[in-house]
PDB file of C-alpha atoms in Angstrom:
ATOM      1  CA  MET A  67     -30.129 -47.692 -31.596  1.00  0.00           C
ATOM      2  CA  ASN A  68     -28.112 -49.246 -34.364  1.00  0.00           C
ATOM      3  CA  MET A  69     -23.917 -49.229 -33.831  1.00  0.00           C
ATOM      4  CA  ARG A  70     -23.719 -46.521 -36.445  1.00  0.00           C
ATOM      5  CA  LEU A  71     -25.914 -43.750 -34.627  1.00  0.00           C
ATOM      6  CA  ALA A  72     -24.450 -45.503 -31.277  1.00  0.00           C
ATOM      7  CA  ALA A  73     -20.895 -44.504 -32.217  1.00  0.00           C
ATOM      8  CA  THR A  74     -21.747 -40.672 -33.254  1.00  0.00           C
ATOM      9  CA  ALA A  75     -23.750 -40.141 -29.974  1.00  0.00           C
ATOM     10  CA  ALA A  76     -20.488 -41.872 -27.723  1.00  0.00           C
ATOM     11  CA  LYS A  77     -17.961 -39.405 -29.595  1.00  0.00           C
ATOM     12  CA  ARG A  78     -20.475 -36.580 -28.872  1.00  0.00           C
ATOM     13  CA  GLY A  79     -21.057 -37.545 -25.224  1.00  0.00           C
ATOM     14  CA  GLY A  80     -23.837 -38.794 -25.501  1.00  0.00           C
ATOM     15  CA  TRP A  81     -26.270 -37.278 -27.655  1.00  0.00           C
ATOM     16  CA  PHE A  82     -27.021 -37.186 -31.755  1.00  0.00           C
ATOM     17  CA  ASP A  83     -29.073 -34.786 -33.626  1.00  0.00           C
ATOM     18  CA  ARG A  84     -31.701 -35.511 -36.724  1.00  0.00           C
ATOM     19  CA  LEU A  85     -29.403 -35.358 -39.412  1.00  0.00           C
ATOM     20  CA  ASP A  86     -26.916 -38.119 -37.647  1.00  0.00           C
ATOM     21  CA  ALA A  87     -30.058 -40.129 -37.433  1.00  0.00           C
ATOM     22  CA  LEU A  88     -31.261 -39.608 -40.802  1.00  0.00           C
ATOM     23  CA  ALA A  89     -27.479 -40.980 -42.269  1.00  0.00           C
ATOM     24  CA  ALA A  90     -27.746 -43.599 -40.004  1.00  0.00           C
ATOM     25  CA  GLY A  91     -30.905 -45.205 -41.845  1.00  0.00           C
ATOM     26  CA  TYR A  92     -33.630 -43.573 -39.274  1.00  0.00           C
ATOM     27  CA  THR A  93     -36.738 -41.916 -40.924  1.00  0.00           C
ATOM     28  CA  ASP A  94     -38.227 -39.057 -39.383  1.00  0.00           C
ATOM     29  CA  ASP A  95     -41.446 -41.102 -38.660  1.00  0.00           C
ATOM     30  CA  GLU A  96     -39.298 -43.506 -36.790  1.00  0.00           C
ATOM     31  CA  ILE A  97     -37.443 -40.583 -34.784  1.00  0.00           C
ATOM     32  CA  GLY A  98     -40.827 -39.778 -33.783  1.00  0.00           C
ATOM     33  CA  ARG A  99     -42.119 -42.758 -32.843  1.00  0.00           C
ATOM     34  CA  ARG A 100     -39.122 -43.553 -30.448  1.00  0.00           C
ATOM     35  CA  VAL A 101     -39.506 -40.240 -28.459  1.00  0.00           C
ATOM     36  CA  ARG A 102     -43.385 -40.898 -28.099  1.00  0.00           C
ATOM     37  CA  GLU A 103     -42.386 -44.825 -26.898  1.00  0.00           C
ATOM     38  CA  GLY A 104     -40.137 -42.905 -24.231  1.00  0.00           C
ATOM     39  CA  ARG A 105     -36.742 -45.073 -25.936  1.00  0.00           C
ATOM     40  CA  TRP A 106     -35.286 -41.568 -27.010  1.00  0.00           C
ATOM     41  CA  VAL A 107     -35.472 -38.007 -25.613  1.00  0.00           C
ATOM     42  CA  ARG A 108     -35.750 -34.610 -27.084  1.00  0.00           C
ATOM     43  CA  LEU A 109     -32.832 -32.458 -25.354  1.00  0.00           C
ATOM     44  CA  CYS A 110     -33.835 -28.941 -27.672  1.00  0.00           C
ATOM     45  CA  ARG A 111     -34.269 -28.205 -31.010  1.00  0.00           C
ATOM     46  CA  GLY A 112     -33.453 -31.407 -33.047  1.00  0.00           C
ATOM     47  CA  ALA A 113     -30.948 -33.024 -30.589  1.00  0.00           C
ATOM     48  CA  TYR A 114     -31.814 -36.278 -28.887  1.00  0.00           C
ATOM     49  CA  ALA A 115     -30.325 -39.018 -26.635  1.00  0.00           C
ATOM     50  CA  GLU A 116     -31.146 -42.632 -26.090  1.00  0.00           C
ATOM     51  CA  LEU A 117     -32.820 -43.130 -22.365  1.00  0.00           C
ATOM     52  CA  GLY A 118     -31.352 -45.965 -20.748  1.00  0.00           C
ATOM     53  CA  SER A 119     -33.043 -49.282 -18.933  1.00  0.00           C
ATOM     54  CA  ASP A 120     -32.487 -47.340 -15.389  1.00  0.00           C
ATOM     55  CA  ASP A 121     -33.820 -44.274 -16.109  1.00  0.00           C
ATOM     56  CA  GLU A 122     -37.093 -44.230 -14.133  1.00  0.00           C
ATOM     57  CA  SER A 123     -34.912 -45.796 -11.233  1.00  0.00           C
ATOM     58  CA  ARG A 124     -32.685 -42.678 -10.897  1.00  0.00           C
ATOM     59  CA  PRO A 125     -33.921 -40.200  -8.729  1.00  0.00           C
ATOM     60  CA  PRO A 126     -35.220 -37.215 -10.481  1.00  0.00           C
ATOM     61  CA  TRP A 127     -32.470 -34.803  -9.962  1.00  0.00           C
ATOM     62  CA  GLU A 128     -30.312 -37.331 -11.353  1.00  0.00           C
ATOM     63  CA  ARG A 129     -32.208 -37.655 -14.708  1.00  0.00           C
ATOM     64  CA  ALA A 130     -32.482 -34.056 -14.736  1.00  0.00           C
ATOM     65  CA  ILE A 131     -28.585 -33.861 -14.326  1.00  0.00           C
ATOM     66  CA  TRP A 132     -27.940 -36.379 -17.216  1.00  0.00           C
ATOM     67  CA  ARG A 133     -30.732 -34.776 -19.522  1.00  0.00           C
ATOM     68  CA  HIS A 134     -28.948 -31.103 -18.857  1.00  0.00           C
ATOM     69  CA  VAL A 135     -25.432 -32.169 -19.737  1.00  0.00           C
ATOM     70  CA  ARG A 136     -26.170 -33.609 -23.113  1.00  0.00           C
ATOM     71  CA  ALA A 137     -28.696 -30.670 -24.067  1.00  0.00           C
ATOM     72  CA  ALA A 138     -25.766 -28.437 -22.963  1.00  0.00           C
ATOM     73  CA  ARG A 139     -23.164 -30.592 -25.111  1.00  0.00           C
ATOM     74  CA  ALA A 140     -26.403 -29.961 -28.108  1.00  0.00           C
ATOM     75  CA  VAL A 141     -26.612 -26.456 -27.888  1.00  0.00           C
ATOM     76  CA  TYR A 142     -22.682 -25.447 -27.649  1.00  0.00           C
ATOM     77  CA  HIS A 143     -22.530 -27.571 -31.013  1.00  0.00           C
ATOM     78  CA  ARG A 144     -25.466 -26.025 -32.892  1.00  0.00           C
ATOM     79  CA  LEU A 145     -23.804 -22.543 -31.433  1.00  0.00           C
ATOM     80  CA  GLY A 146     -20.760 -23.277 -33.683  1.00  0.00           C
ATOM     81  CA  GLY A 147     -18.412 -21.512 -31.662  1.00  0.00           C
ATOM     82  CA  ARG A 148     -20.200 -18.105 -30.934  1.00  0.00           C
ATOM     83  CA  ALA A 149     -20.455 -19.011 -27.392  1.00  0.00           C
ATOM     84  CA  VAL A 150     -19.312 -20.695 -23.983  1.00  0.00           C
ATOM     85  CA  VAL A 151     -20.945 -23.193 -21.767  1.00  0.00           C
ATOM     86  CA  SER A 152     -21.333 -21.159 -18.673  1.00  0.00           C
ATOM     87  CA  HIS A 153     -23.269 -20.922 -15.199  1.00  0.00           C
ATOM     88  CA  GLN A 154     -24.854 -23.815 -13.572  1.00  0.00           C
ATOM     89  CA  SER A 155     -24.336 -25.674 -16.976  1.00  0.00           C
ATOM     90  CA  ALA A 156     -20.801 -25.290 -16.776  1.00  0.00           C
ATOM     91  CA  LEU A 157     -21.041 -26.821 -13.332  1.00  0.00           C
ATOM     92  CA  LEU A 158     -22.514 -29.693 -14.436  1.00  0.00           C
ATOM     93  CA  LEU A 159     -19.610 -29.924 -17.073  1.00  0.00           C
ATOM     94  CA  HIS A 160     -16.845 -29.523 -14.388  1.00  0.00           C
ATOM     95  CA  GLY A 161     -18.286 -32.266 -12.599  1.00  0.00           C
ATOM     96  CA  ILE A 162     -20.082 -30.443  -9.572  1.00  0.00           C
ATOM     97  CA  GLU A 163     -23.401 -32.006  -9.718  1.00  0.00           C
ATOM     98  CA  VAL A 164     -25.820 -30.456  -6.822  1.00  0.00           C
ATOM     99  CA  SER A 165     -29.311 -30.872  -6.459  1.00  0.00           C
ATOM    100  CA  ASP A 166     -31.756 -27.822  -6.423  1.00  0.00           C
ATOM    101  CA  LEU A 167     -29.935 -25.963  -9.189  1.00  0.00           C
ATOM    102  CA  ASP A 168     -32.133 -24.537 -11.367  1.00  0.00           C
ATOM    103  CA  LEU A 169     -32.085 -26.913 -14.385  1.00  0.00           C
ATOM    104  CA  ASN A 170     -34.710 -25.810 -16.417  1.00  0.00           C
ATOM    105  CA  ARG A 171     -32.646 -24.198 -19.538  1.00  0.00           C
ATOM    106  CA  VAL A 172     -29.201 -24.203 -21.131  1.00  0.00           C
ATOM    107  CA  HIS A 173     -27.002 -21.456 -19.920  1.00  0.00           C
ATOM    108  CA  VAL A 174     -24.312 -19.749 -22.353  1.00  0.00           C
ATOM    109  CA  THR A 175     -22.488 -16.804 -22.508  1.00  0.00           C
ATOM    110  CA  ARG A 176     -21.788 -15.172 -26.176  1.00  0.00           C
ATOM    111  CA  LEU A 177     -18.507 -14.227 -27.110  1.00  0.00           C
ATOM    112  CA  ALA A 178     -19.520 -11.007 -28.647  1.00  0.00           C
ATOM    113  CA  GLY A 179     -22.916  -9.523 -28.743  1.00  0.00           C
ATOM    114  CA  PRO A 180     -26.248  -9.231 -26.728  1.00  0.00           C
ATOM    115  CA  GLY A 181     -27.874 -11.563 -24.571  1.00  0.00           C
ATOM    116  CA  ARG A 182     -30.949 -13.309 -25.479  1.00  0.00           C
ATOM    117  CA  SER A 183     -33.297 -15.979 -24.000  1.00  0.00           C
ATOM    118  CA  GLY A 184     -35.868 -18.603 -25.001  1.00  0.00           C
ATOM    119  CA  ASP A 185     -37.762 -21.128 -22.814  1.00  0.00           C
ATOM    120  CA  ALA A 186     -34.765 -23.688 -23.252  1.00  0.00           C
ATOM    121  CA  VAL A 187     -31.615 -21.982 -23.946  1.00  0.00           C
ATOM    122  CA  CYS A 188     -30.388 -18.465 -21.902  1.00  0.00           C
ATOM    123  CA  GLN A 189     -27.678 -16.839 -24.048  1.00  0.00           C
ATOM    124  CA  HIS A 190     -26.089 -14.457 -21.838  1.00  0.00           C
ATOM    125  CA  ALA A 191     -24.416 -11.269 -22.666  1.00  0.00           C
ATOM    126  CA  ALA A 192     -20.361 -11.457 -22.285  1.00  0.00           C
ATOM    127  CA  ARG A 193     -20.037  -9.295 -18.975  1.00  0.00           C
ATOM    128  CA  PRO A 194     -17.379  -9.268 -18.028  1.00  0.00           C
ATOM    129  CA  PRO A 195     -16.201 -10.607 -20.961  1.00  0.00           C
ATOM    130  CA  VAL A 196     -15.201 -14.187 -20.895  1.00  0.00           C
ATOM    131  CA  VAL A 197     -11.244 -14.857 -20.909  1.00  0.00           C
ATOM    132  CA  ASP A 198      -9.635 -18.045 -21.760  1.00  0.00           C
ATOM    133  CA  PRO A 199     -12.311 -20.438 -21.651  1.00  0.00           C
ATOM    134  CA  VAL A 200     -11.351 -23.877 -20.464  1.00  0.00           C
ATOM    135  CA  VAL A 201     -12.089 -26.959 -23.019  1.00  0.00           C
ATOM    136  CA  VAL A 202     -13.425 -30.169 -21.469  1.00  0.00           C
ATOM    137  CA  ASP A 203     -14.471 -33.081 -23.339  1.00  0.00           C
ATOM    138  CA  ARG A 204     -13.916 -30.675 -26.844  1.00  0.00           C
ATOM    139  CA  VAL A 205     -16.825 -28.336 -25.031  1.00  0.00           C
ATOM    140  CA  GLN A 206     -15.667 -24.537 -24.111  1.00  0.00           C
ATOM    141  CA  MET A 207     -16.694 -23.315 -21.225  1.00  0.00           C
ATOM    142  CA  THR A 208     -16.103 -20.703 -18.247  1.00  0.00           C
ATOM    143  CA  PRO A 209     -13.388 -21.804 -15.921  1.00  0.00           C
ATOM    144  CA  GLY A 210     -14.192 -23.336 -12.457  1.00  0.00           C
ATOM    145  CA  PRO A 211     -14.165 -20.337 -10.090  1.00  0.00           C
ATOM    146  CA  ARG A 212     -16.278 -17.970 -12.529  1.00  0.00           C
ATOM    147  CA  SER A 213     -18.991 -20.876 -13.564  1.00  0.00           C
ATOM    148  CA  VAL A 214     -19.435 -21.546  -9.580  1.00  0.00           C
ATOM    149  CA  VAL A 215     -19.786 -17.400  -8.544  1.00  0.00           C
ATOM    150  CA  GLU A 216     -22.293 -17.130 -11.751  1.00  0.00           C
ATOM    151  CA  ALA A 217     -24.146 -19.938 -10.881  1.00  0.00           C
ATOM    152  CA  ILE A 218     -24.633 -19.567  -7.143  1.00  0.00           C
ATOM    153  CA  ARG A 219     -25.626 -16.271  -7.654  1.00  0.00           C
ATOM    154  CA  SER A 220     -29.047 -17.130  -8.507  1.00  0.00           C
ATOM    155  CA  THR A 221     -29.743 -19.621  -5.955  1.00  0.00           C
ATOM    156  CA  SER A 222     -30.540 -19.719  -2.140  1.00  0.00           C
ATOM    157  CA  TYR A 223     -27.934 -19.643   0.281  1.00  0.00           C
ATOM    158  CA  SER A 224     -27.907 -23.266   1.421  1.00  0.00           C
ATOM    159  CA  VAL A 225     -27.800 -24.344  -2.348  1.00  0.00           C
ATOM    160  CA  ALA A 226     -25.018 -21.575  -2.986  1.00  0.00           C
ATOM    161  CA  VAL A 227     -22.942 -23.166   0.118  1.00  0.00           C
ATOM    162  CA  SER A 228     -23.379 -27.037  -1.116  1.00  0.00           C
ATOM    163  CA  VAL A 229     -21.942 -25.386  -4.428  1.00  0.00           C
ATOM    164  CA  VAL A 230     -19.173 -23.787  -3.220  1.00  0.00           C
ATOM    165  CA  ASP A 231     -18.423 -26.881  -0.790  1.00  0.00           C
ATOM    166  CA  LYS A 232     -18.059 -29.236  -3.736  1.00  0.00           C
ATOM    167  CA  ALA A 233     -16.045 -27.204  -5.818  1.00  0.00           C
ATOM    168  CA  LEU A 234     -13.663 -26.881  -2.882  1.00  0.00           C
ATOM    169  CA  ARG A 235     -13.501 -30.776  -2.487  1.00  0.00           C
ATOM    170  CA  GLN A 236     -13.211 -31.460  -5.809  1.00  0.00           C
ATOM    171  CA  GLY A 237     -10.405 -28.855  -6.477  1.00  0.00           C
ATOM    172  CA  ILE A 238     -12.476 -27.155  -8.612  1.00  0.00           C
ATOM    173  CA  ALA A 239     -11.657 -23.883  -7.539  1.00  0.00           C
ATOM    174  CA  THR A 240      -9.687 -22.624  -4.487  1.00  0.00           C
ATOM    175  CA  ALA A 241     -10.968 -20.324  -2.071  1.00  0.00           C
ATOM    176  CA  ASP A 242      -8.803 -17.330  -3.446  1.00  0.00           C
ATOM    177  CA  GLN A 243      -9.682 -18.365  -6.821  1.00  0.00           C
ATOM    178  CA  LEU A 244     -13.531 -18.046  -5.742  1.00  0.00           C
ATOM    179  CA  SER A 245     -12.682 -14.487  -4.175  1.00  0.00           C
ATOM    180  CA  ASP A 246     -10.817 -13.361  -7.190  1.00  0.00           C
ATOM    181  CA  ALA A 247     -14.089 -14.784  -9.394  1.00  0.00           C
ATOM    182  CA  LEU A 248     -16.275 -12.400  -6.994  1.00  0.00           C
ATOM    183  CA  GLN A 249     -14.749  -9.534  -8.070  1.00  0.00           C
ATOM    184  CA  LEU A 250     -15.544  -9.978 -11.865  1.00  0.00           C
ATOM    185  CA  PHE A 251     -19.432  -9.397 -10.954  1.00  0.00           C
ATOM    186  CA  SER A 252     -19.133  -6.873  -8.032  1.00  0.00           C
ATOM    187  CA  HIS A 253     -22.395  -5.012  -7.971  1.00  0.00           C
ATOM    188  CA  ARG A 254     -24.494  -7.437  -9.563  1.00  0.00           C
ATOM    189  CA  THR A 255     -27.609  -8.781  -8.632  1.00  0.00           C
ATOM    190  CA  GLY A 256     -27.042 -12.065  -5.695  1.00  0.00           C
ATOM    191  CA  ILE A 257     -23.525 -11.184  -5.166  1.00  0.00           C
ATOM    192  CA  ARG A 258     -23.793 -10.834  -1.312  1.00  0.00           C
ATOM    193  CA  THR A 259     -25.324 -14.646  -1.166  1.00  0.00           C
ATOM    194  CA  ALA A 260     -22.394 -15.534  -3.316  1.00  0.00           C
ATOM    195  CA  ALA A 261     -19.766 -13.873  -1.179  1.00  0.00           C
ATOM    196  CA  LYS A 262     -21.530 -14.875   2.146  1.00  0.00           C
ATOM    197  CA  ALA A 263     -21.547 -18.570   0.495  1.00  0.00           C
ATOM    198  CA  VAL A 264     -17.929 -18.407  -0.765  1.00  0.00           C
ATOM    199  CA  THR A 265     -16.565 -17.140   3.085  1.00  0.00           C
ATOM    200  CA  PHE A 266     -18.618 -20.065   4.602  1.00  0.00           C
ATOM    201  CA  GLY A 267     -17.528 -22.661   2.256  1.00  0.00           C
ATOM    202  CA  ASP A 268     -15.668 -25.813   3.169  1.00  0.00           C
ATOM    203  CA  GLY A 269     -14.283 -28.391   1.379  1.00  0.00           C
ATOM    204  CA  ARG A 270     -14.544 -31.032   3.847  1.00  0.00           C
ATOM    205  CA  SER A 271     -18.024 -31.364   3.782  1.00  0.00           C
ATOM    206  CA  GLU A 272     -18.385 -34.825   2.176  1.00  0.00           C
ATOM    207  CA  SER A 273     -21.976 -34.382   0.375  1.00  0.00           C
ATOM    208  CA  VAL A 274     -24.825 -31.997  -0.236  1.00  0.00           C
ATOM    209  CA  GLY A 275     -26.387 -33.077   3.063  1.00  0.00           C
ATOM    210  CA  GLU A 276     -23.133 -32.410   5.253  1.00  0.00           C
ATOM    211  CA  SER A 277     -23.723 -29.028   3.514  1.00  0.00           C
ATOM    212  CA  ARG A 278     -26.977 -28.001   3.926  1.00  0.00           C
ATOM    213  CA  LEU A 279     -26.864 -29.565   7.662  1.00  0.00           C
ATOM    214  CA  ARG A 280     -23.769 -27.472   8.318  1.00  0.00           C
ATOM    215  CA  VAL A 281     -26.027 -24.249   7.276  1.00  0.00           C
ATOM    216  CA  LEU A 282     -28.528 -25.329   9.369  1.00  0.00           C
ATOM    217  CA  LEU A 283     -26.443 -25.756  12.209  1.00  0.00           C
ATOM    218  CA  ALA A 284     -24.974 -22.396  12.080  1.00  0.00           C
ATOM    219  CA  ASP A 285     -28.574 -21.004  11.746  1.00  0.00           C
ATOM    220  CA  LEU A 286     -29.575 -22.538  14.762  1.00  0.00           C
ATOM    221  CA  GLY A 287     -26.985 -20.576  16.599  1.00  0.00           C
ATOM    222  CA  LEU A 288     -24.594 -23.732  17.404  1.00  0.00           C
ATOM    223  CA  PRO A 289     -20.687 -22.711  17.541  1.00  0.00           C
ATOM    224  CA  ALA A 290     -19.067 -24.611  14.463  1.00  0.00           C
ATOM    225  CA  PRO A 291     -18.332 -27.699  14.383  1.00  0.00           C
ATOM    226  CA  VAL A 292     -15.183 -29.666  13.788  1.00  0.00           C
ATOM    227  CA  LEU A 293     -15.808 -31.517  10.280  1.00  0.00           C
ATOM    228  CA  GLN A 294     -14.355 -34.940   9.849  1.00  0.00           C
ATOM    229  CA  ALA A 295     -12.880 -35.161  13.269  1.00  0.00           C
ATOM    230  CA  GLU A 296     -11.026 -38.657  13.924  1.00  0.00           C
ATOM    231  CA  ILE A 297     -11.840 -40.176  17.360  1.00  0.00           C
ATOM    232  CA  TRP A 298      -9.175 -42.235  19.038  1.00  0.00           C
ATOM    233  CA  ASP A 299      -9.816 -44.300  22.377  1.00  0.00           C
ATOM    234  CA  HIS A 300      -7.396 -44.294  25.205  1.00  0.00           C
ATOM    235  CA  ALA A 301      -4.932 -46.726  23.554  1.00  0.00           C
ATOM    236  CA  GLY A 302      -4.448 -44.288  21.203  1.00  0.00           C
ATOM    237  CA  CYS A 303      -6.345 -46.401  18.044  1.00  0.00           C
ATOM    238  CA  LEU A 304      -8.613 -44.866  15.566  1.00  0.00           C
ATOM    239  CA  VAL A 305     -12.295 -45.344  16.552  1.00  0.00           C
ATOM    240  CA  ALA A 306     -14.188 -43.692  13.950  1.00  0.00           C
ATOM    241  CA  ARG A 307     -14.194 -40.292  11.691  1.00  0.00           C
ATOM    242  CA  VAL A 308     -17.195 -38.293  12.182  1.00  0.00           C
ATOM    243  CA  ASP A 309     -19.289 -35.852   9.905  1.00  0.00           C
ATOM    244  CA  PHE A 310     -19.519 -33.454  12.703  1.00  0.00           C
ATOM    245  CA  LEU A 311     -18.126 -32.654  16.374  1.00  0.00           C
ATOM    246  CA  LEU A 312     -19.353 -30.277  18.588  1.00  0.00           C
ATOM    247  CA  ALA A 313     -16.053 -31.105  20.827  1.00  0.00           C
ATOM    248  CA  ARG A 314     -17.123 -28.612  23.641  1.00  0.00           C
ATOM    249  CA  TRP A 315     -19.699 -30.994  24.823  1.00  0.00           C
ATOM    250  CA  GLY A 316     -18.877 -34.179  23.476  1.00  0.00           C
ATOM    251  CA  VAL A 317     -21.690 -34.489  20.915  1.00  0.00           C
ATOM    252  CA  ILE A 318     -21.373 -36.078  17.420  1.00  0.00           C
ATOM    253  CA  VAL A 319     -23.762 -35.284  14.619  1.00  0.00           C
ATOM    254  CA  GLU A 320     -23.767 -37.604  11.871  1.00  0.00           C
ATOM    255  CA  PHE A 321     -26.105 -37.189   8.350  1.00  0.00           C
ATOM    256  CA  ASP A 322     -27.320 -40.421   7.223  1.00  0.00           C
ATOM    257  CA  GLY A 323     -28.264 -39.933   3.447  1.00  0.00           C
ATOM    258  CA  ALA A 324     -30.828 -41.947   2.070  1.00  0.00           C
ATOM    259  CA  LEU A 325     -28.365 -43.902  -0.370  1.00  0.00           C
ATOM    260  CA  LYS A 326     -25.284 -44.224   2.212  1.00  0.00           C
ATOM    261  CA  TYR A 327     -26.026 -47.803   3.057  1.00  0.00           C
ATOM    262  CA  ALA A 328     -27.833 -48.640  -0.268  1.00  0.00           C
ATOM    263  CA  GLY A 329     -26.932 -52.522  -1.214  1.00  0.00           C
ATOM    264  CA  SER A 330     -24.349 -52.652   1.992  1.00  0.00           C
ATOM    265  CA  GLY A 331     -26.222 -54.993   3.174  1.00  0.00           C
ATOM    266  CA  ALA A 332     -26.573 -56.560   6.933  1.00  0.00           C
ATOM    267  CA  ASP A 333     -22.727 -56.612   7.729  1.00  0.00           C
ATOM    268  CA  ALA A 334     -22.378 -52.987   7.125  1.00  0.00           C
ATOM    269  CA  LEU A 335     -25.309 -52.157   8.886  1.00  0.00           C
ATOM    270  CA  ILE A 336     -24.184 -54.346  11.861  1.00  0.00           C
ATOM    271  CA  ALA A 337     -20.144 -52.982  11.961  1.00  0.00           C
ATOM    272  CA  GLU A 338     -22.288 -49.091  11.950  1.00  0.00           C
ATOM    273  CA  LYS A 339     -23.944 -49.856  14.975  1.00  0.00           C
ATOM    274  CA  ALA A 340     -20.925 -51.405  16.615  1.00  0.00           C
ATOM    275  CA  ARG A 341     -18.857 -47.888  15.443  1.00  0.00           C
ATOM    276  CA  GLU A 342     -21.701 -45.973  17.623  1.00  0.00           C
ATOM    277  CA  ASP A 343     -21.561 -48.227  20.235  1.00  0.00           C
ATOM    278  CA  ARG A 344     -17.729 -47.567  20.806  1.00  0.00           C
ATOM    279  CA  LEU A 345     -18.239 -43.656  20.643  1.00  0.00           C
ATOM    280  CA  ARG A 346     -21.235 -43.803  22.876  1.00  0.00           C
ATOM    281  CA  ASP A 347     -18.777 -46.183  25.123  1.00  0.00           C
ATOM    282  CA  LEU A 348     -15.897 -43.596  25.083  1.00  0.00           C
ATOM    283  CA  GLY A 349     -18.895 -41.094  26.380  1.00  0.00           C
ATOM    284  CA  TYR A 350     -20.382 -39.226  23.190  1.00  0.00           C
ATOM    285  CA  GLU A 351     -23.590 -38.592  22.554  1.00  0.00           C
ATOM    286  CA  VAL A 352     -24.566 -39.359  18.732  1.00  0.00           C
ATOM    287  CA  VAL A 353     -27.158 -37.661  16.822  1.00  0.00           C
ATOM    288  CA  ARG A 354     -28.518 -38.581  13.546  1.00  0.00           C
ATOM    289  CA  VAL A 355     -29.677 -36.698  10.925  1.00  0.00           C
ATOM    290  CA  THR A 356     -31.573 -37.549   7.681  1.00  0.00           C
ATOM    291  CA  TRP A 357     -33.015 -35.803   4.913  1.00  0.00           C
ATOM    292  CA  ALA A 358     -36.395 -35.363   6.276  1.00  0.00           C
ATOM    293  CA  ASP A 359     -34.912 -33.959   9.520  1.00  0.00           C
ATOM    294  CA  LEU A 360     -33.346 -30.751   7.706  1.00  0.00           C
ATOM    295  CA  GLY A 361     -37.353 -30.093   7.037  1.00  0.00           C
ATOM    296  CA  HIS A 362     -37.846 -29.844  10.559  1.00  0.00           C
ATOM    297  CA  PRO A 363     -35.120 -27.606  12.054  1.00  0.00           C
ATOM    298  CA  VAL A 364     -36.680 -26.843  15.332  1.00  0.00           C
ATOM    299  CA  ASP A 365     -37.196 -30.430  16.449  1.00  0.00           C
ATOM    300  CA  LEU A 366     -33.804 -30.858  15.032  1.00  0.00           C
ATOM    301  CA  VAL A 367     -32.085 -28.621  17.332  1.00  0.00           C
ATOM    302  CA  ALA A 368     -34.050 -30.107  20.233  1.00  0.00           C
ATOM    303  CA  ARG A 369     -32.679 -33.363  19.682  1.00  0.00           C
ATOM    304  CA  ILE A 370     -29.392 -31.781  19.584  1.00  0.00           C
ATOM    305  CA  ARG A 371     -29.759 -29.569  22.600  1.00  0.00           C
ATOM    306  CA  ARG A 372     -30.923 -32.630  24.687  1.00  0.00           C
ATOM    307  CA  ALA A 373     -27.697 -34.611  23.437  1.00  0.00           C
ATOM    308  CA  ILE A 374     -25.819 -31.849  24.776  1.00  0.00           C
ATOM    309  CA  GLU A 375     -27.496 -31.718  27.791  1.00  0.00           C
ATOM    310  CA  ARG A 376     -27.156 -35.583  28.776  1.00  0.00           C
ATOM    311  CA  SER A 377     -23.569 -35.012  28.223  1.00  0.00           C
ATOM    312  CA  HIS A 378     -23.563 -32.184  30.943  1.00  0.00           C
ATOM    313  CA  HIS A 379     -24.588 -35.314  33.439  1.00  0.00           C
ATOM    314  CA  ARG A 380     -21.983 -37.611  31.827  1.00  0.00           C
ATOM    315  CA  ARG A 381     -18.112 -37.747  32.384  1.00  0.00           C
ATOM    316  CA  ALA A 382     -16.217 -36.309  29.726  1.00  0.00           C
ATOM    317  CA  PRO A 383     -15.174 -38.189  26.724  1.00  0.00           C
ATOM    318  CA  ILE A 384     -11.852 -40.027  27.783  1.00  0.00           C
ATOM    319  CA  ALA A 385     -10.558 -40.092  24.441  1.00  0.00           C
ATOM    320  CA  GLY A 386      -9.924 -37.077  22.005  1.00  0.00           C
ATOM    321  CA  SER A 387     -10.331 -35.516  18.617  1.00  0.00           C
ATOM    322  CA  SER A 388      -7.330 -35.009  16.189  1.00  0.00           C
ATOM    323  CA  SER A 389      -9.209 -31.634  15.970  1.00  0.00           C
ATOM    324  CA  ALA A 390     -11.243 -31.598  19.285  1.00  0.00           C
ATOM    325  CA  SER A 391      -9.262 -28.102  20.776  1.00  0.00           C
ATOM    326  CA  ALA A 392     -10.897 -25.957  17.826  1.00  0.00           C
ATOM    327  CA  VAL A 393     -14.077 -25.575  18.936  1.00  0.00           C
TER     328      VAL A 393
END
């Protein structure tokens, strides 16, 4: 990509259209060739983006988010102020990136007139009307709380909780704002799932994996754990902040994402092992959970219950948690 087209793409948030490319000196044949060679990607009708050298090395969901964000900007530009970005497309532009969201189509809400849908774009009718859209990087979109509720009405419960947790954690919405947004869509499809997810949401979940694990623990009938509990030793020194603490039994559950230790090196792994040894020395049982474990809930709950059983045969932890009394 030459400097002129690169500057245009950067100004627009990472995308350019056919006329931009022609103005920068490219021909239609050159545009088509770059798309076929995988150097440029067609986002939607007449809109393109240049792929980075690391595109194939990124997880599929990251690539999908990268492309969807640029497609949403391009569609908004093409509609010329007749619609605002909404639903999961707005979520991404607000900075809420959650895997398993349906990103097959860009979602916008029209400011007037009926909705219409196509293979690449879903234009929703303004029901309820869009009032006071927010502007992020020159793109008008539905406010964060409304975007959350619109998106989670059409997802599974576990994905909905992941979205709510992340919105709360990133300050995109408060619990009260989400409750108010629910009222906009009362009696609409998916509102019960959305309301349940909003009630269960907790901004202390630090990753999508932790959110999914929290849903699974509740489904398995375990009492609500203390999230991000601080564990102190008998001398009053902080030993660790752990993902989940089942304080009644002194059992710690930690979620290990695939990228948690990526590029950390041996020192980080050794430090993590030492941290876990200190927790066990204090009398805690530690259960580590990975993404793969979430697909085998029966085996996972058996591991947790074995940890609970082992804790019955050991003396209670000599240390405490800043929130242990909450369980």
